[in-house]
PDB file of C-alpha atoms in Angstrom:
ATOM      1  CA  UNK A 754     -38.117  67.591  24.829  1.00 70.00           C
ATOM      2  CA  UNK A 755     -37.574  67.173  28.527  1.00 81.00           C
ATOM      3  CA  UNK A 756     -33.935  66.287  29.394  1.00 82.00           C
ATOM      4  CA  UNK A 757     -35.099  63.555  31.793  1.00 80.00           C
ATOM      5  CA  UNK A 758     -37.154  61.961  29.040  1.00 84.00           C
ATOM      6  CA  UNK A 759     -34.149  62.049  26.636  1.00 83.00           C
ATOM      7  CA  UNK A 760     -31.984  60.495  29.352  1.00 83.00           C
ATOM      8  CA  UNK A 761     -34.569  57.763  29.995  1.00 85.00           C
ATOM      9  CA  UNK A 762     -34.913  56.944  26.266  1.00 85.00           C
ATOM     10  CA  UNK A 763     -31.130  56.875  25.871  1.00 88.00           C
ATOM     11  CA  UNK A 764     -30.814  54.595  28.919  1.00 88.00           C
ATOM     12  CA  UNK A 765     -33.468  52.215  27.598  1.00 88.00           C
ATOM     13  CA  UNK A 766     -31.802  52.077  24.179  1.00 88.00           C
ATOM     14  CA  UNK A 767     -28.416  51.482  25.845  1.00 88.00           C
ATOM     15  CA  UNK A 768     -29.825  48.685  27.991  1.00 88.00           C
ATOM     16  CA  UNK A 769     -31.492  47.091  24.938  1.00 89.00           C
ATOM     17  CA  UNK A 770     -28.234  47.215  22.950  1.00 88.00           C
ATOM     18  CA  UNK A 771     -26.337  45.726  25.895  1.00 88.00           C
ATOM     19  CA  UNK A 772     -28.842  42.877  26.239  1.00 86.00           C
ATOM     20  CA  UNK A 773     -28.751  42.262  22.494  1.00 86.00           C
ATOM     21  CA  UNK A 774     -24.951  42.069  22.602  1.00 85.00           C
ATOM     22  CA  UNK A 775     -25.018  39.687  25.566  1.00 85.00           C
ATOM     23  CA  UNK A 776     -27.640  37.426  23.989  1.00 82.00           C
ATOM     24  CA  UNK A 777     -25.875  37.475  20.622  1.00 81.00           C
ATOM     25  CA  UNK A 778     -22.523  36.696  22.213  1.00 82.00           C
ATOM     26  CA  UNK A 779     -24.040  33.914  24.274  1.00 82.00           C
ATOM     27  CA  UNK A 780     -25.663  32.407  21.191  1.00 80.00           C
ATOM     28  CA  UNK A 781     -22.351  32.575  19.340  1.00 81.00           C
ATOM     29  CA  UNK A 782     -20.546  30.936  22.268  1.00 81.00           C
ATOM     30  CA  UNK A 783     -23.134  28.147  22.402  1.00 81.00           C
ATOM     31  CA  UNK A 784     -22.827  27.566  18.660  1.00 80.00           C
ATOM     32  CA  UNK A 785     -19.038  27.342  18.963  1.00 81.00           C
ATOM     33  CA  UNK A 786     -19.353  24.942  21.882  1.00 78.00           C
ATOM     34  CA  UNK A 787     -21.714  22.709  19.925  1.00 80.00           C
ATOM     35  CA  UNK A 788     -19.395  22.727  16.900  1.00 79.00           C
ATOM     36  CA  UNK A 789     -16.477  21.889  19.181  1.00 80.00           C
ATOM     37  CA  UNK A 790     -18.425  18.964  20.663  1.00 76.00           C
ATOM     38  CA  UNK A 791     -19.201  17.689  17.167  1.00 80.00           C
ATOM     39  CA  UNK A 792     -15.550  17.893  16.137  1.00 80.00           C
ATOM     40  CA  UNK A 793     -14.528  16.143  19.350  1.00 80.00           C
ATOM     41  CA  UNK A 794     -17.076  13.381  18.776  1.00 80.00           C
ATOM     42  CA  UNK A 795     -15.747  12.914  15.228  1.00 83.00           C
ATOM     43  CA  UNK A 796     -12.175  12.714  16.513  1.00 84.00           C
ATOM     44  CA  UNK A 797     -13.160  10.187  19.182  1.00 86.00           C
ATOM     45  CA  UNK A 798     -14.948   8.065  16.581  1.00 86.00           C
ATOM     46  CA  UNK A 799     -11.879   8.233  14.316  1.00 89.00           C
ATOM     47  CA  UNK A 800      -9.659   7.189  17.229  1.00 89.00           C
ATOM     48  CA  UNK A 801     -12.006   4.308  18.061  1.00 89.00           C
ATOM     49  CA  UNK A 802     -11.768   3.096  14.456  1.00 89.00           C
ATOM     50  CA  UNK A 803      -7.982   3.422  14.499  1.00 92.00           C
ATOM     51  CA  UNK A 804      -7.699   1.548  17.807  1.00 93.00           C
ATOM     52  CA  UNK A 805      -9.859  -1.241  16.397  1.00 92.00           C
ATOM     53  CA  UNK A 806      -7.609  -1.466  13.321  1.00 93.00           C
ATOM     54  CA  UNK A 807      -4.513  -1.605  15.508  1.00 93.00           C
ATOM     55  CA  UNK A 808      -6.067  -4.286  17.702  1.00 93.00           C
ATOM     56  CA  UNK A 809      -6.829  -6.370  14.590  1.00 93.00           C
ATOM     57  CA  UNK A 810      -3.249  -5.923  13.376  1.00 93.00           C
ATOM     58  CA  UNK A 811      -1.818  -6.940  16.744  1.00 94.00           C
ATOM     59  CA  UNK A 812      -4.063 -10.011  16.872  1.00 93.00           C
ATOM     60  CA  UNK A 813      -3.117 -11.018  13.324  1.00 90.00           C
ATOM     61  CA  UNK A 814       0.603 -10.575  14.097  1.00 89.00           C
ATOM     62  CA  UNK A 815       0.190 -12.592  17.290  1.00 90.00           C
ATOM     63  CA  UNK A 816      -1.364 -15.483  15.356  1.00 87.00           C
ATOM     64  CA  UNK A 817       1.384 -15.318  12.727  1.00 84.00           C
ATOM     65  CA  UNK A 818       4.052 -15.446  15.415  1.00 84.00           C
ATOM     66  CA  UNK A 819       2.370 -18.401  17.109  1.00 84.00           C
ATOM     67  CA  UNK A 820       2.138 -20.209  13.790  1.00 81.00           C
ATOM     68  CA  UNK A 821       5.754 -19.453  12.960  1.00 78.00           C
ATOM     69  CA  UNK A 822       6.990 -20.653  16.329  1.00 80.00           C
ATOM     70  CA  UNK A 823       4.936 -23.811  15.961  1.00 79.00           C
ATOM     71  CA  UNK A 824       6.286 -24.493  12.452  1.00 79.00           C
ATOM     72  CA  UNK A 825      10.002 -24.127  12.795  1.00 81.00           C
ATOM     73  CA  UNK A 826      12.881 -26.491  13.341  1.00 83.00           C
ATOM     74  CA  UNK A 827      16.527 -26.221  14.222  1.00 87.00           C
ATOM     75  CA  UNK A 828      19.212 -27.301  11.797  1.00 87.00           C
ATOM     76  CA  UNK A 829      22.353 -29.215  12.769  1.00 89.00           C
ATOM     77  CA  UNK A 830      24.052 -25.937  13.802  1.00 89.00           C
ATOM     78  CA  UNK A 831      21.225 -25.118  16.180  1.00 86.00           C
ATOM     79  CA  UNK A 832      19.911 -22.256  14.031  1.00 87.00           C
ATOM     80  CA  UNK A 833      16.176 -21.839  13.849  1.00 85.00           C
ATOM     81  CA  UNK A 834      14.709 -22.417  10.397  1.00 84.00           C
ATOM     82  CA  UNK A 835      11.228 -21.072   9.782  1.00 79.00           C
ATOM     83  CA  UNK A 836       9.079 -22.489   7.042  1.00 76.00           C
ATOM     84  CA  UNK A 837       6.617 -20.450   5.046  1.00 71.00           C
ATOM     85  CA  UNK A 838       3.102 -21.308   6.211  1.00 63.00           C
ATOM     86  CA  UNK A 839       0.919 -22.849   3.533  1.00 62.00           C
ATOM     87  CA  UNK A 840      -1.270 -20.404   1.652  1.00 62.00           C
ATOM     88  CA  UNK A 841       0.810 -17.298   2.455  1.00 63.00           C
ATOM     89  CA  UNK A 842       2.760 -17.124  -0.781  1.00 58.00           C
TER      90      UNK A 842
END
């Protein structure tokens, strides 16, 4: 076989293997990026749920504090006495 032909075939095979490696690596990188986006979206959704729960808790505590402050009295010593709101026992 002619040495130039062997060199050309070897070069073509080398170029094909290089392109295959680049395409395969790029596909792998894209798959990892997509998986990362999915995990990030799941984490954001979880954080949104947690923030909503915390907001509900803060609102509930705020209402309880308002109710408590509205339903207290001071004894003869000036100490605040809080009564238990109806329906909470």
